[in-house]
Coordinates of C-alpha atoms and ligand atoms in Angstrom, one line a residue:
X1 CA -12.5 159.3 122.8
X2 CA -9.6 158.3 121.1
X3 CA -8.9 154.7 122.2
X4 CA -9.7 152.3 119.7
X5 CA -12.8 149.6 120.8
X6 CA -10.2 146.7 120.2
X7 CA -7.4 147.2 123.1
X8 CA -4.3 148.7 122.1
X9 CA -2.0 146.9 122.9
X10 CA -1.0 144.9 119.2
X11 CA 0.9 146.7 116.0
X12 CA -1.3 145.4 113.6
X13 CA -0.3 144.9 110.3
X14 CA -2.6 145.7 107.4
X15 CA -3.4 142.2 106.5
X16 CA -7.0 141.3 107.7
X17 CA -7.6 137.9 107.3
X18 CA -11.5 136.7 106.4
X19 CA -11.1 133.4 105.1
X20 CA -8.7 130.5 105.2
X21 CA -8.1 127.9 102.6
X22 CA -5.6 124.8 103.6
X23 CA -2.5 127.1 103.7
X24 CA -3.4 130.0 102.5
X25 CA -5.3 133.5 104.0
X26 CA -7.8 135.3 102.0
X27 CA -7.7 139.0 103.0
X28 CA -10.5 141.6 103.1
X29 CA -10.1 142.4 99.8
X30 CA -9.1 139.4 98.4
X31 CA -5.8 139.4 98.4
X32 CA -3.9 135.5 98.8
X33 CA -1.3 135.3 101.2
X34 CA 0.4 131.7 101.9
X35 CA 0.7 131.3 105.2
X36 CA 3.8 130.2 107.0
X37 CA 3.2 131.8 110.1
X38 CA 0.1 129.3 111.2
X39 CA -1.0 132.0 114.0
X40 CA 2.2 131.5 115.2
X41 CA 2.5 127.4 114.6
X42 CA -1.1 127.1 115.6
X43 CA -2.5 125.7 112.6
X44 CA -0.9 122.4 112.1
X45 CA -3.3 121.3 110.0
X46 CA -3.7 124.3 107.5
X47 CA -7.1 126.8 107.4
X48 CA -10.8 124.5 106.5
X49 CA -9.4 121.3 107.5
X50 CA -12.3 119.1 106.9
X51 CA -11.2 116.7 109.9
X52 CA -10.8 119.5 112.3
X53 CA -14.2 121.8 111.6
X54 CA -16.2 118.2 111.4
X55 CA -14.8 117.3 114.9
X56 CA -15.9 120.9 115.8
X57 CA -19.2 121.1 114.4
X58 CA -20.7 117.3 115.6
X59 CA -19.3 118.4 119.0
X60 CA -20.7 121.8 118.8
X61 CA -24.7 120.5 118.1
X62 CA -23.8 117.8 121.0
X63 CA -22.5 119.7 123.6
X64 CA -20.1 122.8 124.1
X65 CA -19.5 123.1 127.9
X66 CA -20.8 121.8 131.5
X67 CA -18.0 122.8 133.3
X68 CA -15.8 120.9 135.9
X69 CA -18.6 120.1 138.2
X70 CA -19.4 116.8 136.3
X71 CA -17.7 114.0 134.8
X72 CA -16.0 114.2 131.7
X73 CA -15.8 111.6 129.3
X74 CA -14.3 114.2 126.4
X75 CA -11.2 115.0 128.9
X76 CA -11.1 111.4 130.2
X77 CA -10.4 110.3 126.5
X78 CA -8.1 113.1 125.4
X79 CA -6.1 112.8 128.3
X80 CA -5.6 108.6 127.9
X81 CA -4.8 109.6 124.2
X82 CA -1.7 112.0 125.6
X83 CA -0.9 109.7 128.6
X84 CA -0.3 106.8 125.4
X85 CA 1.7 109.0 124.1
X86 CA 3.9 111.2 126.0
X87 CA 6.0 110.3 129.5
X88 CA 2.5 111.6 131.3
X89 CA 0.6 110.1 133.4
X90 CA -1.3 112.9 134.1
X91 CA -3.0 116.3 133.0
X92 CA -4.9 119.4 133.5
X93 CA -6.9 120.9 130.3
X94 CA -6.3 124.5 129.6
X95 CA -7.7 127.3 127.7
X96 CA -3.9 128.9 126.8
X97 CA -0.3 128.5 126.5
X98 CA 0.5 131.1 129.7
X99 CA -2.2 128.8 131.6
X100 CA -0.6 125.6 130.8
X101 CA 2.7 127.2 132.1
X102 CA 0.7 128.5 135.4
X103 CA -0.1 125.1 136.3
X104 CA 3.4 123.9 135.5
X105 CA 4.7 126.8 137.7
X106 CA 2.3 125.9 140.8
X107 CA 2.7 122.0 140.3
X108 CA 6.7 122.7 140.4
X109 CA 5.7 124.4 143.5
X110 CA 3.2 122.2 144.8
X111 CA 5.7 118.9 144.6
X112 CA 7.8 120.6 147.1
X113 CA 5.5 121.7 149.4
X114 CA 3.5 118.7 149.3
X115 CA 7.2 116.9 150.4
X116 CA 7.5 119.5 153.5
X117 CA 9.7 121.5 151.6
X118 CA 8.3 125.3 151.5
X119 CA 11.3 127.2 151.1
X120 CA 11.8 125.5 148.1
X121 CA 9.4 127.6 145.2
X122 CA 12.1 129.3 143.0
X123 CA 12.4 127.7 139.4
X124 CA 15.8 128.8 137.3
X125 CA 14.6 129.8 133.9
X126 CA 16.5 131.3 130.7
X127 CA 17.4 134.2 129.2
X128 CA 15.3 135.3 126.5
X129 CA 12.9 133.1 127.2
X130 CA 9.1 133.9 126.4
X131 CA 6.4 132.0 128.5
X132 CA 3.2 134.0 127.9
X133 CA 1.7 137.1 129.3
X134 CA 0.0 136.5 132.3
X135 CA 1.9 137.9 135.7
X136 CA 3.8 134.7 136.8
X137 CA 4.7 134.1 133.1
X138 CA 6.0 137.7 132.4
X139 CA 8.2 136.9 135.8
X140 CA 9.4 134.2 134.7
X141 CA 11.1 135.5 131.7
X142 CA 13.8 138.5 131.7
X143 CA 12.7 140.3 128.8
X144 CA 12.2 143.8 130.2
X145 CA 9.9 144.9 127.4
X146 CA 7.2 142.4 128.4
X147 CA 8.0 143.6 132.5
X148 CA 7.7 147.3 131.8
X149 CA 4.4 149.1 133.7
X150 CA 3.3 145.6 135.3
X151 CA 5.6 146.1 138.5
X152 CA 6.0 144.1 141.2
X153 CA 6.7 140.6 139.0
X154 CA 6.0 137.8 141.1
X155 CA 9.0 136.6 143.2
X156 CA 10.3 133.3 142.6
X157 CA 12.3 132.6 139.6
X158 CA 16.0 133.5 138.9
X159 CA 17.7 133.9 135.5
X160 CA 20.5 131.7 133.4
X161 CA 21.8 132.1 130.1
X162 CA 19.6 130.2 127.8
X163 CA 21.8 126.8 127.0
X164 CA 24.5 127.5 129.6
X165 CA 24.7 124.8 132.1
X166 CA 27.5 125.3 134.3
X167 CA 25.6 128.7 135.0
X168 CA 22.1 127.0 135.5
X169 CA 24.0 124.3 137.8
X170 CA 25.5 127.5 139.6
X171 CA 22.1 128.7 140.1
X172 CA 20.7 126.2 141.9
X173 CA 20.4 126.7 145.9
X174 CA 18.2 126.4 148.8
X175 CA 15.1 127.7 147.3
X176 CA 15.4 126.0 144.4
X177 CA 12.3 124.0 143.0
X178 CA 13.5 123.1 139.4
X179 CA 14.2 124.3 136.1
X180 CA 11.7 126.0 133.6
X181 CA 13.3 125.7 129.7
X182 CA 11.9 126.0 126.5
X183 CA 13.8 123.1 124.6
X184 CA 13.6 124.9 121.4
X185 CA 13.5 128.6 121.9
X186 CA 10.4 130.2 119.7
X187 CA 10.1 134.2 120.3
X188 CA 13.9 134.0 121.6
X189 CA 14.8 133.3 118.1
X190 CA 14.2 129.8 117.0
X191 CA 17.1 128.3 119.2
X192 CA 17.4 124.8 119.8
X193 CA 18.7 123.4 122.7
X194 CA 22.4 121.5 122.7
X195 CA 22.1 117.7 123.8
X196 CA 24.4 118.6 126.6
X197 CA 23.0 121.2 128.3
X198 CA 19.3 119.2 128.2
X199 CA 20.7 116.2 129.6
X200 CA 22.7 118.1 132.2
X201 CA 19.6 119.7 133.6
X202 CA 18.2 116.5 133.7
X203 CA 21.2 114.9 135.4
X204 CA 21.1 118.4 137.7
X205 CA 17.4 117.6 138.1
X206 CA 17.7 114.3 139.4
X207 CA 20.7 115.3 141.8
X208 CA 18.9 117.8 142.8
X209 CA 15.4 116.2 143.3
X210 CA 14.0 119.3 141.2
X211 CA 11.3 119.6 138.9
X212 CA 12.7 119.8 134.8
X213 CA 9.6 121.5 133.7
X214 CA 9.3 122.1 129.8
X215 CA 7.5 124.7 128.0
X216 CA 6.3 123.1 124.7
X217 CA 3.7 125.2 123.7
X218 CA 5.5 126.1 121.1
X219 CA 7.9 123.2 119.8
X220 CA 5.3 120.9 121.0
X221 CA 2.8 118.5 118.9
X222 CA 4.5 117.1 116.2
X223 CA 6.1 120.3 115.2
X224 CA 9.6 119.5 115.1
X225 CA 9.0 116.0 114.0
X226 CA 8.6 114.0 117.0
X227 CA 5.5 114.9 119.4
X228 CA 7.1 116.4 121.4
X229 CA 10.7 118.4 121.2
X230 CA 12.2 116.6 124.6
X231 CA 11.8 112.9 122.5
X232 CA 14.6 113.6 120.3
X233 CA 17.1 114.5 123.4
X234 CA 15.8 111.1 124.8
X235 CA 15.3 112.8 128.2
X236 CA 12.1 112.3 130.0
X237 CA 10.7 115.7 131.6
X238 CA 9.0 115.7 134.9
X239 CA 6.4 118.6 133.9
X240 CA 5.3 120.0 130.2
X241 CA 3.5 122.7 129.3
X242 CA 1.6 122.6 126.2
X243 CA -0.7 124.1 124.2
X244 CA -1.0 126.5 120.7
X245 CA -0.8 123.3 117.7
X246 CA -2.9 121.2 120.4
X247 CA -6.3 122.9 119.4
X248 CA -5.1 123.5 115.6
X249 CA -6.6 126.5 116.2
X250 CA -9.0 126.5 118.8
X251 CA -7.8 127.7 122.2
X252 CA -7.0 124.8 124.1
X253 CA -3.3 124.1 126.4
X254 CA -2.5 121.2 128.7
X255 CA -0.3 120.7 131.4
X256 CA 1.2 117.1 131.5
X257 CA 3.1 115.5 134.5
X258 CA 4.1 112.4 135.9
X259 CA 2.4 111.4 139.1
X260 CA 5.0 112.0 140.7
X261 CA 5.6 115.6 140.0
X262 CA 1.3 116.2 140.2
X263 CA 1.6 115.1 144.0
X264 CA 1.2 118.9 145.0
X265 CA -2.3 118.9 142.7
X266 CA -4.6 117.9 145.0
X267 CA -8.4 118.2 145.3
X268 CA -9.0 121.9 145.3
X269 CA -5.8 123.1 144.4
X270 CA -6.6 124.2 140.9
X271 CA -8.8 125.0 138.7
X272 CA -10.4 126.7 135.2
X273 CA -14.0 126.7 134.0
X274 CA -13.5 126.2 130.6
X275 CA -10.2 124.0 130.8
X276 CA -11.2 120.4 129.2
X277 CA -14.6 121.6 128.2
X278 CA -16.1 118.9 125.4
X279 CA -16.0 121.2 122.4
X280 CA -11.7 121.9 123.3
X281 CA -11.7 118.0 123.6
X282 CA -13.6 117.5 120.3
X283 CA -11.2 120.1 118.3
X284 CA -7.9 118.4 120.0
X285 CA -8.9 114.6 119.7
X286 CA -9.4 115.5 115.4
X287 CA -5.5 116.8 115.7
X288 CA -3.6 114.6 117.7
X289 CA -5.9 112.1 115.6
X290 CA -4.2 113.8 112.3
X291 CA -0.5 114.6 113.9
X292 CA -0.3 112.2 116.8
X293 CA 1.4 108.9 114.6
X294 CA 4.6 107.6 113.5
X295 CA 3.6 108.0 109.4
X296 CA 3.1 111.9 109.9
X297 CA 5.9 112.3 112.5
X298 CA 8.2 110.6 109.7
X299 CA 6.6 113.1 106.9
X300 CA 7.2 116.4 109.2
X301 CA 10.6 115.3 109.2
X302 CA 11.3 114.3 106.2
X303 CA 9.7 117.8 104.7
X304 CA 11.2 119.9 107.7
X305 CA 14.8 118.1 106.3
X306 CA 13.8 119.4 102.2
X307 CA 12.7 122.7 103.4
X308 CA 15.5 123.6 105.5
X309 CA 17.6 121.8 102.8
X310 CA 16.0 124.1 99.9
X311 CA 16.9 127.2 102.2
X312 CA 20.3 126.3 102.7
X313 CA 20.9 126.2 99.2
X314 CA 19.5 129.2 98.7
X315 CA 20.7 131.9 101.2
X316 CA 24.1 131.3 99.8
X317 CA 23.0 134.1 97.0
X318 CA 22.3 136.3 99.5
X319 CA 25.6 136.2 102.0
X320 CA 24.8 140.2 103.1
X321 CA 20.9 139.1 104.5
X322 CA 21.2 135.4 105.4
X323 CA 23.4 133.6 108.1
X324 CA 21.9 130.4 108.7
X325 CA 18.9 128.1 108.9
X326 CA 18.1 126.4 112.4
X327 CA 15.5 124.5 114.1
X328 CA 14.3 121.5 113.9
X329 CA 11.1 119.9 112.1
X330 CA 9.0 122.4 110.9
X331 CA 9.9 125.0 113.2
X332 CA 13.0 126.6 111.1
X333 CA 14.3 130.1 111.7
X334 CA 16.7 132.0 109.2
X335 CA 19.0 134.1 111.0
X336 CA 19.8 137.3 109.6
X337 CA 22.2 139.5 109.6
X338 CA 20.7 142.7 109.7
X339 CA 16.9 143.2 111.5
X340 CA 14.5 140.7 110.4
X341 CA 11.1 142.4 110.7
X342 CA 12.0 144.9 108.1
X343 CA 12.4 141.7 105.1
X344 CA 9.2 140.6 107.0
X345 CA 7.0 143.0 106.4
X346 CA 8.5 143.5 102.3
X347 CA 7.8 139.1 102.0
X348 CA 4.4 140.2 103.5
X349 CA 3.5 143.5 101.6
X350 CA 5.1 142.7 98.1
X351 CA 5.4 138.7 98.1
X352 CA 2.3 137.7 100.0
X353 CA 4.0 135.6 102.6
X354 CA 3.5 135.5 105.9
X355 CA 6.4 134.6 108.1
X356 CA 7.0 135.0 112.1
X357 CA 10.1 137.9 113.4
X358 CA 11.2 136.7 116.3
X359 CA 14.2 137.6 118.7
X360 CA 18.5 137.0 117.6
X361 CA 17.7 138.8 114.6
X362 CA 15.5 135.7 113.0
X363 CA 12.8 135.0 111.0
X364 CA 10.7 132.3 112.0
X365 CA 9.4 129.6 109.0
X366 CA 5.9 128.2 110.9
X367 CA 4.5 126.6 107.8
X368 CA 1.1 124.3 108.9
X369 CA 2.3 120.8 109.1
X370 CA 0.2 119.8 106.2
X371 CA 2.4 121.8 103.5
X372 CA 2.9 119.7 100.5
X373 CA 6.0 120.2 97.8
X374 CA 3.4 122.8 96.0
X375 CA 3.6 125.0 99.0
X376 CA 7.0 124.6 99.4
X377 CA 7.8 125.6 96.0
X378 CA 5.6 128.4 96.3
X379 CA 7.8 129.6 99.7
X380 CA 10.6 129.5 97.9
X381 CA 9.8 131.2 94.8
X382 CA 8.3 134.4 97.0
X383 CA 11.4 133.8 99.4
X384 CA 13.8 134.0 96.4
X385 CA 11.8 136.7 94.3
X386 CA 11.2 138.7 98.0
X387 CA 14.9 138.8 99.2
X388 CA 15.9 139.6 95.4
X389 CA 13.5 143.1 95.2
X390 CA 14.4 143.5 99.1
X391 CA 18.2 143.2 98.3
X392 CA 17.8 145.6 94.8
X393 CA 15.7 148.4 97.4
X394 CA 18.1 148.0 99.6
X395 CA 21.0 148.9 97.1
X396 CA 19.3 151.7 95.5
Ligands
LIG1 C1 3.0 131.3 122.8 C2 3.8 130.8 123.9 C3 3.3 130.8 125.2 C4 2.0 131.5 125.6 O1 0.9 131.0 125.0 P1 -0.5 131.8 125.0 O2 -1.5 130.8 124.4 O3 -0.2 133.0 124.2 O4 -0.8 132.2 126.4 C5 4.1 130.2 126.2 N1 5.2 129.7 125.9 C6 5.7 129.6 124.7 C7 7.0 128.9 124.5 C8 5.0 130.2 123.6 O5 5.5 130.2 122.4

């Protein structure tokens, strides 16, 4: 037998991770890497947050799971906490992003067959767009790599230039059941949405009568400053998908929608046997209690706005490896100009920091939410000392 015992199907690096202090990752053998990956903006609050593994363990010696035949207090109060805050007035608990995005899809669905509408089932989504792994979610993105050997994808969704709005509006026909957008792209490249082109889809949207159905799960809960991404384009979305920083590291997603859009969701129409069990509940409650107010929103920004600041500065030295810094919050990308995994792996191997390649030739900056200016100063003296020996290997 060759196959390995854990699935093939990741490039692992070398790094194995055994231990996490606030932001930092302990290796194997010891080695101290500072993390500004966060398991790909996960960890919001760092590694050992006392909040967080508290709110696990009580929960954990109380009561882990009874499934959705009974009532649940846990998900009653976790989902009043994110109806308070968000434009929801509804949700369904999750274990996973590509699960929170499921339910978005068939709720999008649902609405317009619940109105007598069944041809209409198709949602416009955007190019480069990543949505998770499960079939529907692979469909719904066109990145070939993540379609190849999994043929047929599921019918139902058509593809727009990411950020292109006459196209998306050009898109729009008989079948057509709403839009699916990531406001910020993550994978795609750290890509923001323009103002315009959000507003237009919800102007489209409400022409229209179609579902604008976000996926969050990345730019979501707190990361870029506000809760979520959609506040700062003051639109209001009709379904979003959320998950990754909701758990802070345990695996929990949500799918939130106003009652309108959950009229499809009847009794019986979904389900998950996990989704909004009490120790997910527990874990989420201790992080929107941590990330879900105005005097932490304020902080993100104001160290998202010295971070990016401090980068700005600095990729000038470098004019042949650095382009640009974009994103918003604490979810910053630094577009490249030449292949980012390669500077990547040399931060990670020879500078002990972990970073994020993503697509457009970008490094993605996911730093927990819970940096403080020691951290930062530490990412930019491995940043500075890493592209220095990257640029000297390079020349020799
Ligand atoms: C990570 C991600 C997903 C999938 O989440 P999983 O928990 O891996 O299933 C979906 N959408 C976006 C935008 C993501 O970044």
């Amino acid at each position: 037998m060759t196959i390995t015992p854990l699935m093939p199907v990741y490039p692992r690096c070398g790094v194995r991770p055994v231990r996490g202090e606030h932001c930092h990752l302990i290796d194997e053998d010891g080695t101290r890497y500072l993390d500004f990956a966060s398991g790909i903006a996960v960890n919001l609050l760092g590694h050992s947050h006392k909040g967080l593994i508290g709110a696990i363990q009580r929960q954990a010696e109380t009561l882990m799971h009874v499934s959705n035949l009974y009532g649940s207090p846990q998900g009653e109060a976790l989902a009043q906490k994110l109806v308070d805050t968000t434009f929801a007035d509804t949700v369904f608990f999750t274990n996973s992003g590509a699960e929170a995005v499921e339910c978005a899809i068939k709720a999008a669905r649902a609405y317009h067959q619940h109105e007598g509408n069944e041809e209409r089932y198709e949602l416009i989504t955007f190019k480069n767009a990543f949505h998770g792994r499960t079939m529907a979610t692979i469909s719904a993105s066109n990145q070939e790599k993540m379609h190849k050997g999994f043929s047929p994808l599921l019918p139902g969704f058509r593809y727009v230039d990411f950020d292109d709005l006459e196209g998306a509006k050009a898109a729009i026909g008989p079948h057509t059941a709403g839009f699916l957008v990531e406001p910020v792209q993550g994978e795609g490249g750290i890509r923001p949405a323009s103002q315009e082109f959000m507003t237009g889809l919800r102007q489209l949207a409400d022409e229209h009568d179609l579902m604008l159905v976000l996926d969050e799960v990345q730019c979501g809960v707190s990361r870029t400053g506000t809760f979520y991404a959609y506040e700062q384009y003051g639109i209001t979305p009709d379904i979003v998908a959320s998950a990754k920083g909701l758990g802070g590291g345990f695996p929990m997603g949500a799918c939130l929608a106003t009652e309108k859009a959950a009229r499809g969701m009847v009794f019986g129409t979904h389900g998950s046997t996990y989704g909004g069990n009490p120790l997910a509940m527990a874990a989420s409650m201790a992080v929107m209690d941590a990330v879900a107010n105005d005097e932490f929103l304020a902080d993100v920004r104001a160290k998202g706005e010295r971070l990016r600041t401090r980068m700005e500065q600095f990729i000038g030295n470098y004019p042949d490896l650095f382009e640009s810094v974009r994103g918003m919050g604490l979810m910053l990308g630094l577009k490249m100009k030449i292949e980012p995994r390669p500077f990547m792996v040399h931060l990670r191997d020879h500078h002990q920091l972990l970073t994020v390649a993503a697509g457009d030739s970008t490094l993605r900056i996911l730093p927990p939410l819970v940096i403080g200016d020691a951290e930062m100063d530490e990412f930019l003296e491995k940043l500075s000392a890493g592209a220095a020996s990257f640029a000297a290997a390079e020349a020799a």
